[in-house]
PDB file of C-alpha atoms in Angstrom:
ATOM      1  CA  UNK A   1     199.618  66.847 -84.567  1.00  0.00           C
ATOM      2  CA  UNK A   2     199.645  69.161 -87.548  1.00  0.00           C
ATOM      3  CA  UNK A   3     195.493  70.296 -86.518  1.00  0.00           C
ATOM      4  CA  UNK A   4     196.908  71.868 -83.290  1.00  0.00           C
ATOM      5  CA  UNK A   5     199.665  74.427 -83.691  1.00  0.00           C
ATOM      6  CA  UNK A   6     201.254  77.040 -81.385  1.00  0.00           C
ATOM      7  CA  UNK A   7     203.730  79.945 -82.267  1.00  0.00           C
ATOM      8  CA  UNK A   8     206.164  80.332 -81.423  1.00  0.00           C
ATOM      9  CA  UNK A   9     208.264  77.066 -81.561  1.00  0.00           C
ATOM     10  CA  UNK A  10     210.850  78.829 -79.865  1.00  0.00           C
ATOM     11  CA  UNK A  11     211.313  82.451 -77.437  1.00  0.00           C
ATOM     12  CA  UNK A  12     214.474  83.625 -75.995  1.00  0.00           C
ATOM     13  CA  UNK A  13     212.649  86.693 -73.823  1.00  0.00           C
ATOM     14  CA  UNK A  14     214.154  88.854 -70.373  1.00  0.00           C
ATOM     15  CA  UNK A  15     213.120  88.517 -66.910  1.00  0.00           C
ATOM     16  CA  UNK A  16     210.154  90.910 -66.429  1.00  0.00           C
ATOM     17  CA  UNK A  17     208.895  91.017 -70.367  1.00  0.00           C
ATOM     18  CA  UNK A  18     205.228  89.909 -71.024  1.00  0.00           C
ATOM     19  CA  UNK A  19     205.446  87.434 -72.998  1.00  0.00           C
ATOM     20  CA  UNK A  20     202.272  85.733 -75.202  1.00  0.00           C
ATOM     21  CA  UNK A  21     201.905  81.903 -76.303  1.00  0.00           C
ATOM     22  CA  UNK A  22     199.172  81.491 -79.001  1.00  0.00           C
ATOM     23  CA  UNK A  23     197.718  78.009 -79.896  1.00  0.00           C
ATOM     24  CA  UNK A  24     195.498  77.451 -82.602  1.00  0.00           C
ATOM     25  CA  UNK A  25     193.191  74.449 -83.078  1.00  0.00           C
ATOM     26  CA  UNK A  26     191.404  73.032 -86.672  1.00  0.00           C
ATOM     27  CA  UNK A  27     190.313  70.037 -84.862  1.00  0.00           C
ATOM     28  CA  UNK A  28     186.870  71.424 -83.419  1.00  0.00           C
ATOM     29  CA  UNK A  29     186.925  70.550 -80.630  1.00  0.00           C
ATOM     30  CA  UNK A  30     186.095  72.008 -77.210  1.00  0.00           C
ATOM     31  CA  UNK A  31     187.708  72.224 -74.864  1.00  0.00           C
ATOM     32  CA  UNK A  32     191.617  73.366 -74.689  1.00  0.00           C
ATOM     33  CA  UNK A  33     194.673  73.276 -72.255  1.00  0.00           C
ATOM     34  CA  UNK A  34     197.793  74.314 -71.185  1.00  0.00           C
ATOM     35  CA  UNK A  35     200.810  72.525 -69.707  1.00  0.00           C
ATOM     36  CA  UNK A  36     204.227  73.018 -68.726  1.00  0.00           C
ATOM     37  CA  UNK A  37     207.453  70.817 -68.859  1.00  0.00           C
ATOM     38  CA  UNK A  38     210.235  70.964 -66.895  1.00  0.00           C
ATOM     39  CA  UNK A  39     213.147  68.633 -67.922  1.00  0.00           C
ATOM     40  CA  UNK A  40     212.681  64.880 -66.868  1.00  0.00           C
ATOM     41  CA  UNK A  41     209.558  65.825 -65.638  1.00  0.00           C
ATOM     42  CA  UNK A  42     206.316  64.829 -66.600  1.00  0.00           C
ATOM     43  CA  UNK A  43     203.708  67.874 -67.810  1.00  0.00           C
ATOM     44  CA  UNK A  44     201.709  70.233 -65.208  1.00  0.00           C
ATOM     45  CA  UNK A  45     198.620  71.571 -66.091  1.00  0.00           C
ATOM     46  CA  UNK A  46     198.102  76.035 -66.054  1.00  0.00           C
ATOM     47  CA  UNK A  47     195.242  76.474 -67.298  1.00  0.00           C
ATOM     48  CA  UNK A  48     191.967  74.653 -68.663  1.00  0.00           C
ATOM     49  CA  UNK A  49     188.648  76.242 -70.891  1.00  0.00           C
ATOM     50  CA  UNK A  50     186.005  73.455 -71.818  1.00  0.00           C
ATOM     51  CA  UNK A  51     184.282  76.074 -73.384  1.00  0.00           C
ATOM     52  CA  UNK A  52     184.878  79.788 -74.999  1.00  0.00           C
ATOM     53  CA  UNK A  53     183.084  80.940 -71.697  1.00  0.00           C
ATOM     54  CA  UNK A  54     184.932  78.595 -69.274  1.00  0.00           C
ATOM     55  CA  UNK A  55     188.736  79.126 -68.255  1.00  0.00           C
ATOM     56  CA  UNK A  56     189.520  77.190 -65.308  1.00  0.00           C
ATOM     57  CA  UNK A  57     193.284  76.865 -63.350  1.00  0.00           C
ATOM     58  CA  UNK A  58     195.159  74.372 -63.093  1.00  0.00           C
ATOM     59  CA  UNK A  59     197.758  72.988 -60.459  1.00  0.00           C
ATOM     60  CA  UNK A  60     200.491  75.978 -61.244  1.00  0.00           C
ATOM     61  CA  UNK A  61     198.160  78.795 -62.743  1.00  0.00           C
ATOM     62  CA  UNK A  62     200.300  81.552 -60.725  1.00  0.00           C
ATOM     63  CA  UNK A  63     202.429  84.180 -62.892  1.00  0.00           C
ATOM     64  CA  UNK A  64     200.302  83.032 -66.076  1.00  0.00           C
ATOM     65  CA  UNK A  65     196.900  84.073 -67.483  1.00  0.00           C
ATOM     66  CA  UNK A  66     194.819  83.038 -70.242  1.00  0.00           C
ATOM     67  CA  UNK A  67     192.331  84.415 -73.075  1.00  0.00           C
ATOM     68  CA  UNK A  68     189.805  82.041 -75.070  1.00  0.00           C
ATOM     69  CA  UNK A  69     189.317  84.158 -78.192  1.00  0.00           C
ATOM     70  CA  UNK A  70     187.611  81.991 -79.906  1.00  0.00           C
ATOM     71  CA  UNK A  71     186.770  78.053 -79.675  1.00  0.00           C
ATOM     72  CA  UNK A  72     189.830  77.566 -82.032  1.00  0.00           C
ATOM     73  CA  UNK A  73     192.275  79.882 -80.023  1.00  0.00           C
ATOM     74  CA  UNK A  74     193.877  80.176 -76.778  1.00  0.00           C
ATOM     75  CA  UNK A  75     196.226  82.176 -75.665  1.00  0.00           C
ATOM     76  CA  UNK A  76     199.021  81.929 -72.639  1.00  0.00           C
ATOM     77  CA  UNK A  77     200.365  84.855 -71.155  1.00  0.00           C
ATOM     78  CA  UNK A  78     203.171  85.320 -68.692  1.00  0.00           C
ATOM     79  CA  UNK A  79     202.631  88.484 -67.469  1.00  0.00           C
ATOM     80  CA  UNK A  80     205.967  89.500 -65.892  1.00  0.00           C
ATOM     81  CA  UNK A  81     208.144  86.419 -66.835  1.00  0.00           C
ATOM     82  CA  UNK A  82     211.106  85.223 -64.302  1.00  0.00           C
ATOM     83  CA  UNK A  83     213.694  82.324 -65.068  1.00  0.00           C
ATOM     84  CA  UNK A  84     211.851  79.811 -63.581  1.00  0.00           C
ATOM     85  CA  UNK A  85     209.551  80.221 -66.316  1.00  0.00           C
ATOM     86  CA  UNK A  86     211.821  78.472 -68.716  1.00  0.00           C
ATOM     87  CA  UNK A  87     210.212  75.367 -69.863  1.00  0.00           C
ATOM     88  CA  UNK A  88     208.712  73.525 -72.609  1.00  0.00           C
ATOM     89  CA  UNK A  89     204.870  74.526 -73.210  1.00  0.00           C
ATOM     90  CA  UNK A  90     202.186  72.643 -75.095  1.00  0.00           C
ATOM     91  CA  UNK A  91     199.175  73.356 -75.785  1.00  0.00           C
ATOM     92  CA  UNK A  92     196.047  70.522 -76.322  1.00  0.00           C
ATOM     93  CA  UNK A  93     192.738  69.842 -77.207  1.00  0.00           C
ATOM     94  CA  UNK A  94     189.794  67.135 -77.050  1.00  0.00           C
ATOM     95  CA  UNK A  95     186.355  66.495 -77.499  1.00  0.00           C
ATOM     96  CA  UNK A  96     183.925  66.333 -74.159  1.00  0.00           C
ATOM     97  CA  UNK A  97     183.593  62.767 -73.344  1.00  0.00           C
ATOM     98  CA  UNK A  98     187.047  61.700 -73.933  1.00  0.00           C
ATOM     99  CA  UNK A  99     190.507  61.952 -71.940  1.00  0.00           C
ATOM    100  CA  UNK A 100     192.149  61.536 -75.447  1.00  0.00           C
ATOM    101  CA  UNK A 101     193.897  64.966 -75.874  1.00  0.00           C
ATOM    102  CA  UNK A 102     195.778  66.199 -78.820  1.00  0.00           C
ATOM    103  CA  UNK A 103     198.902  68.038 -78.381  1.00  0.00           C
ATOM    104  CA  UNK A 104     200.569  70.762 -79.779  1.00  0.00           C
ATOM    105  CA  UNK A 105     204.259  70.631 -81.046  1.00  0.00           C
ATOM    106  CA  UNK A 106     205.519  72.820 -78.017  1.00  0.00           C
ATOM    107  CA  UNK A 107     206.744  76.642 -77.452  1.00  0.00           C
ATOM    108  CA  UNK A 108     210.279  76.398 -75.846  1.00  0.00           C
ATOM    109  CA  UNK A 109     210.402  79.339 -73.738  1.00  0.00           C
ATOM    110  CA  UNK A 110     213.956  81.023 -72.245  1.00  0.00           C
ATOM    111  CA  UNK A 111     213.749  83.370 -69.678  1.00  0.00           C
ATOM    112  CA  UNK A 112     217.178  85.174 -69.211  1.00  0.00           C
TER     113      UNK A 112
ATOM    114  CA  UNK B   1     194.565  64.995 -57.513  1.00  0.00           C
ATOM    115  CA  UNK B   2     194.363  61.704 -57.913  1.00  0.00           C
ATOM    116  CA  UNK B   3     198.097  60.088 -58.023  1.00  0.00           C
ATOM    117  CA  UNK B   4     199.710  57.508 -60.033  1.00  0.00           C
ATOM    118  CA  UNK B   5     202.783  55.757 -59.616  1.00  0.00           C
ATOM    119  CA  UNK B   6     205.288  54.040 -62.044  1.00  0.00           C
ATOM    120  CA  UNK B   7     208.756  52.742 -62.173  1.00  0.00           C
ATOM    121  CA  UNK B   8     210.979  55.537 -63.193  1.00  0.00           C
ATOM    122  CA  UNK B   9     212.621  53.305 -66.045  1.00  0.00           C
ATOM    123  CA  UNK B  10     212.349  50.172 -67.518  1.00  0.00           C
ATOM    124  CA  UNK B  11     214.985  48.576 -70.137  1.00  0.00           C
ATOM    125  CA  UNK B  12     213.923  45.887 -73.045  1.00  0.00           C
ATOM    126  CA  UNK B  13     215.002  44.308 -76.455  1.00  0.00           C
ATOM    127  CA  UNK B  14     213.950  44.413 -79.781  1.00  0.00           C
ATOM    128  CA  UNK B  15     211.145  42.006 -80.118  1.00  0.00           C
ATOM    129  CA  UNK B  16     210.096  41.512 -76.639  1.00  0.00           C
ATOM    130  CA  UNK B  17     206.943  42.171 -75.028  1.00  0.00           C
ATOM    131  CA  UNK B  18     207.356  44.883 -72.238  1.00  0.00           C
ATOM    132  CA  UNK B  19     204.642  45.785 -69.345  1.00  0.00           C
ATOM    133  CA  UNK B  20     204.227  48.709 -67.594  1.00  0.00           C
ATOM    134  CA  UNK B  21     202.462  48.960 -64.401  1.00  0.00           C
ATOM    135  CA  UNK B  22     200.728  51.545 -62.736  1.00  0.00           C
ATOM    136  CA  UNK B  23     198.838  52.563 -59.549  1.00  0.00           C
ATOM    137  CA  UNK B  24     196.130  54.740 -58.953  1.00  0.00           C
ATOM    138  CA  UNK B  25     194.954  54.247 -55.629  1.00  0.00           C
ATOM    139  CA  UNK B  26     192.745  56.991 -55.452  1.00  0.00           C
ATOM    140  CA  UNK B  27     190.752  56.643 -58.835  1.00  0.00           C
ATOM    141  CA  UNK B  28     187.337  57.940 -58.856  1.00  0.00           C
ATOM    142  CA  UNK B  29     184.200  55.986 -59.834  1.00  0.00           C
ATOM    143  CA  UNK B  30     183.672  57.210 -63.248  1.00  0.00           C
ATOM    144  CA  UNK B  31     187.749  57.602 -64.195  1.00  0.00           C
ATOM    145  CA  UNK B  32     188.877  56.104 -67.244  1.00  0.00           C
ATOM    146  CA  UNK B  33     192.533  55.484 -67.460  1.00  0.00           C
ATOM    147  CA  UNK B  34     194.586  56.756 -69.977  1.00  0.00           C
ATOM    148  CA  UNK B  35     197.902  56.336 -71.278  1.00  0.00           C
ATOM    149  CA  UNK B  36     199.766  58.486 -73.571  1.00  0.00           C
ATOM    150  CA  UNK B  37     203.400  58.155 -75.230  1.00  0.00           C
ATOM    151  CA  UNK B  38     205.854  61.146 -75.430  1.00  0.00           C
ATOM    152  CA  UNK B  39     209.068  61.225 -77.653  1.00  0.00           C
ATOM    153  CA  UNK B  40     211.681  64.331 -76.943  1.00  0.00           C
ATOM    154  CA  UNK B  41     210.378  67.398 -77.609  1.00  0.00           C
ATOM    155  CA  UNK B  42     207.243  66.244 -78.644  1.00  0.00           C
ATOM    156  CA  UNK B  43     203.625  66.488 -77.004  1.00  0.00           C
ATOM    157  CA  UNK B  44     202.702  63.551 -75.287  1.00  0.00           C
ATOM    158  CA  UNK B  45     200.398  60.901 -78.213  1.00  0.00           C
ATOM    159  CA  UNK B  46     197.673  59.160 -77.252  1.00  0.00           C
ATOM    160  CA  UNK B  47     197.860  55.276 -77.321  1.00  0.00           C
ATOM    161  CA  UNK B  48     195.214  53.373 -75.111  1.00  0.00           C
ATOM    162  CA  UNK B  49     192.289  54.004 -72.697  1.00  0.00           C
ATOM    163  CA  UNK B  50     189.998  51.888 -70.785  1.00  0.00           C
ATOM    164  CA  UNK B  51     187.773  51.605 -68.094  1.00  0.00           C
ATOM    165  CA  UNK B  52     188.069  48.099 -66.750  1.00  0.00           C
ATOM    166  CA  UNK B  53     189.190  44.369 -68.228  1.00  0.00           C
ATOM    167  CA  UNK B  54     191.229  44.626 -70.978  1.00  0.00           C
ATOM    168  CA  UNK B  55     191.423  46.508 -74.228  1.00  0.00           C
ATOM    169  CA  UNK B  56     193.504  46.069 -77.303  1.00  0.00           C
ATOM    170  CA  UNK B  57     193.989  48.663 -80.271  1.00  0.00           C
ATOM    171  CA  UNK B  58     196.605  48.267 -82.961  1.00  0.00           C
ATOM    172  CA  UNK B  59     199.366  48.980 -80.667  1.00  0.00           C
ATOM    173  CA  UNK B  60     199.154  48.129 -77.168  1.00  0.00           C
ATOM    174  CA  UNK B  61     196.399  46.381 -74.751  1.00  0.00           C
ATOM    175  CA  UNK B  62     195.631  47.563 -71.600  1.00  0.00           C
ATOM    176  CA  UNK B  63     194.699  45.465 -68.671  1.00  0.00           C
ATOM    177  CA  UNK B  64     193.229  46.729 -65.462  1.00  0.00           C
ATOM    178  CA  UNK B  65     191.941  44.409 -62.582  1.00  0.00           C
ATOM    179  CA  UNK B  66     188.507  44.356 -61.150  1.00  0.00           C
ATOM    180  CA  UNK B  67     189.505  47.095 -58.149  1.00  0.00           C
ATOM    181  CA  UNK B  68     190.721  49.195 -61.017  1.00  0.00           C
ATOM    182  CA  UNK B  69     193.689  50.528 -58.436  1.00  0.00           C
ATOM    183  CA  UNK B  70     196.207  49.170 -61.201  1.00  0.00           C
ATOM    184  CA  UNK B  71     196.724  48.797 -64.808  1.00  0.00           C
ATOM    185  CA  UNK B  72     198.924  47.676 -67.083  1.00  0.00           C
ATOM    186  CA  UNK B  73     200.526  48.612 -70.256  1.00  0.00           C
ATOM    187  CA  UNK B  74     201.594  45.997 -72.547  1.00  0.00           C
ATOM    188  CA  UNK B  75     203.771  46.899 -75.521  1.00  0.00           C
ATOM    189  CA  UNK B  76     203.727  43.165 -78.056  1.00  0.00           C
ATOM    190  CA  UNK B  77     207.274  43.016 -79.967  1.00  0.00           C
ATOM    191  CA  UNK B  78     208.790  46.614 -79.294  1.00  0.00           C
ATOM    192  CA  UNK B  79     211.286  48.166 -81.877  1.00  0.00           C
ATOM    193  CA  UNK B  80     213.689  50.932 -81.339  1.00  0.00           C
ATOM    194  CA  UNK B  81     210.653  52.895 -82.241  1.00  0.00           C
ATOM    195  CA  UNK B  82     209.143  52.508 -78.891  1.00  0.00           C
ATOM    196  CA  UNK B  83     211.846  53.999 -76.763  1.00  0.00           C
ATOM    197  CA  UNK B  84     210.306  56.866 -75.215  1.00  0.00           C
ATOM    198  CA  UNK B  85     208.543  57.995 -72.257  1.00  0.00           C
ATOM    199  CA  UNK B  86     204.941  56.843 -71.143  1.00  0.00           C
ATOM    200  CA  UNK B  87     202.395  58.096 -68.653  1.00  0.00           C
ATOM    201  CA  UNK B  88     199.663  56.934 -67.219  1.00  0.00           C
ATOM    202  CA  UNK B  89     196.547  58.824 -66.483  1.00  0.00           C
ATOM    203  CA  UNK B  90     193.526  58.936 -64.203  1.00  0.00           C
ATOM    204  CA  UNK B  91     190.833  62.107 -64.265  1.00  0.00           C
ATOM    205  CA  UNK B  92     191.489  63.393 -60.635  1.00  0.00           C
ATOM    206  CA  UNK B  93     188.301  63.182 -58.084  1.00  0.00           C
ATOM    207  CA  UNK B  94     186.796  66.495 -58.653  1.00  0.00           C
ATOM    208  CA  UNK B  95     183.864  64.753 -61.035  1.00  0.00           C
ATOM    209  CA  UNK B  96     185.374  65.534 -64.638  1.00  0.00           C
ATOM    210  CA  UNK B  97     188.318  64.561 -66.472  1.00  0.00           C
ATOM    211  CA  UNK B  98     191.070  67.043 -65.940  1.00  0.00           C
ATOM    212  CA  UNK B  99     193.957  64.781 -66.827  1.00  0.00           C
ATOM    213  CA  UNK B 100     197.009  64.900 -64.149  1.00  0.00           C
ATOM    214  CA  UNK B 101     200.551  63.233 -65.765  1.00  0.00           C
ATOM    215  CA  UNK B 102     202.971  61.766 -63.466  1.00  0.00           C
ATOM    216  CA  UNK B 103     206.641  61.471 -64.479  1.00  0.00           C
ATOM    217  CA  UNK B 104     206.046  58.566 -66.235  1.00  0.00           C
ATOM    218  CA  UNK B 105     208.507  55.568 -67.022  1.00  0.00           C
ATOM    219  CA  UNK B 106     211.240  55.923 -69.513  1.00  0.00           C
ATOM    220  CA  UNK B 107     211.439  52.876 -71.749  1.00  0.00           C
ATOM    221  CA  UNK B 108     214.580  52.131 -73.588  1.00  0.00           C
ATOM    222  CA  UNK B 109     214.319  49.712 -76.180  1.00  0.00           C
ATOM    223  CA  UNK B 110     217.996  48.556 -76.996  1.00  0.00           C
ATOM    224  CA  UNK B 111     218.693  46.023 -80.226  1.00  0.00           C
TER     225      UNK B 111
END
């Protein structure tokens, strides 16, 4: 969906750099997320905010932080990144009352 | 976390009508159930959510009994188009809707 986008598409990085994911949101909405995807696996959620003042973890939070900037932006750092780090990442969105969230194209992230 | 479970794959034709069942034993009271499509290297789409009974949009329905502990997908007259891999989704028990995606089942739609 072209109203949430996250750069970059793709990061070839070292074991031990801090790496940054940035997502970006036109859709107004509220709340924002953060999942991960390992191949043939289905997506795990790191982090949550329903609001700019809210960040919440999710099932694998460990290794990554977050920053809510601003209700349009969120940001996902890996703050010492390790191989098993390497996954696909996408970043959503959606409105309060709804479980329909809006995904970002992905950030394929290497860790070498 | 509430838990759903789904056959890994399923195979179909061209023009048939394919259903996908899940279970969510564990769904809370005020759940809705969601279920979202995901091509390769693409985040996961939206296509259908309901609460109980059945809905219908444009491109699926969704059926879910009166104990709500199932549902079911149904895809009318798949293409090639529809191969791809689809989750179903319950808002875990903890009172608000924090989406958790299974593995989902891998449809292949072959011609």
């Amino acid at each position: 969906d072209a109203d949430v986008t996250q750069t970059p598409r793709n990061r070839i990085t070292k074991t031990g750099k801090r790496i940054m994911l940035e997502c970006s949101q036109t859709k107004g909405h509220d709340r924002m997320y953060w999942y991960r995807q390992d191949p043939g696996l289905g997506l795990r959620l790191i982090y949550y905010s329903f609001d700019v003042k809210d960040i919440n973890k999710g099932e694998i939070s460990d290794g990554y932080s977050v920053s809510r900037q601003a209700q349009a932006k969120f940001s996902l750092s890996l703050e010492s990144a390790i191989p098993n780090q390497t996954a696909l990442y996408f970043c959503a969105t959606s409105v309060w009352d709804t479980n329909e969230q809006f995904f970002g194209p992905g950030t394929r992230l290497t860790v070498l | 976390l509430a838990k759903t479970t789904q056959p890994i794959s399923m195979d179909s034709y061209e023009g048939q009508e394919v259903n996908i069942t899940c279970s969510h034993n564990n769904i809370a009271t005020n759940d809705y159930i969601t279920w979202y499509q995901q091509f390769p290297s693409q985040g996961p789409r939206f296509i259908i959510q309901g609460y109980k009974t059945k809905v219908t949009n444009e491109v699926a329905s969704l059926f879910i009994p009166a104990d709500r502990k199932s549902s079911t997908l149904s895809l009318p007259r798949v293409s090639l188009s529809d191969t791809a891999v689809y989750y179903c989704l319950v808002g875990d028990d903890e009172g608000f809707q924090k989406l958790v995606f299974g593995t989902g089942t891998r449809l292949l739609v072959s011609p």
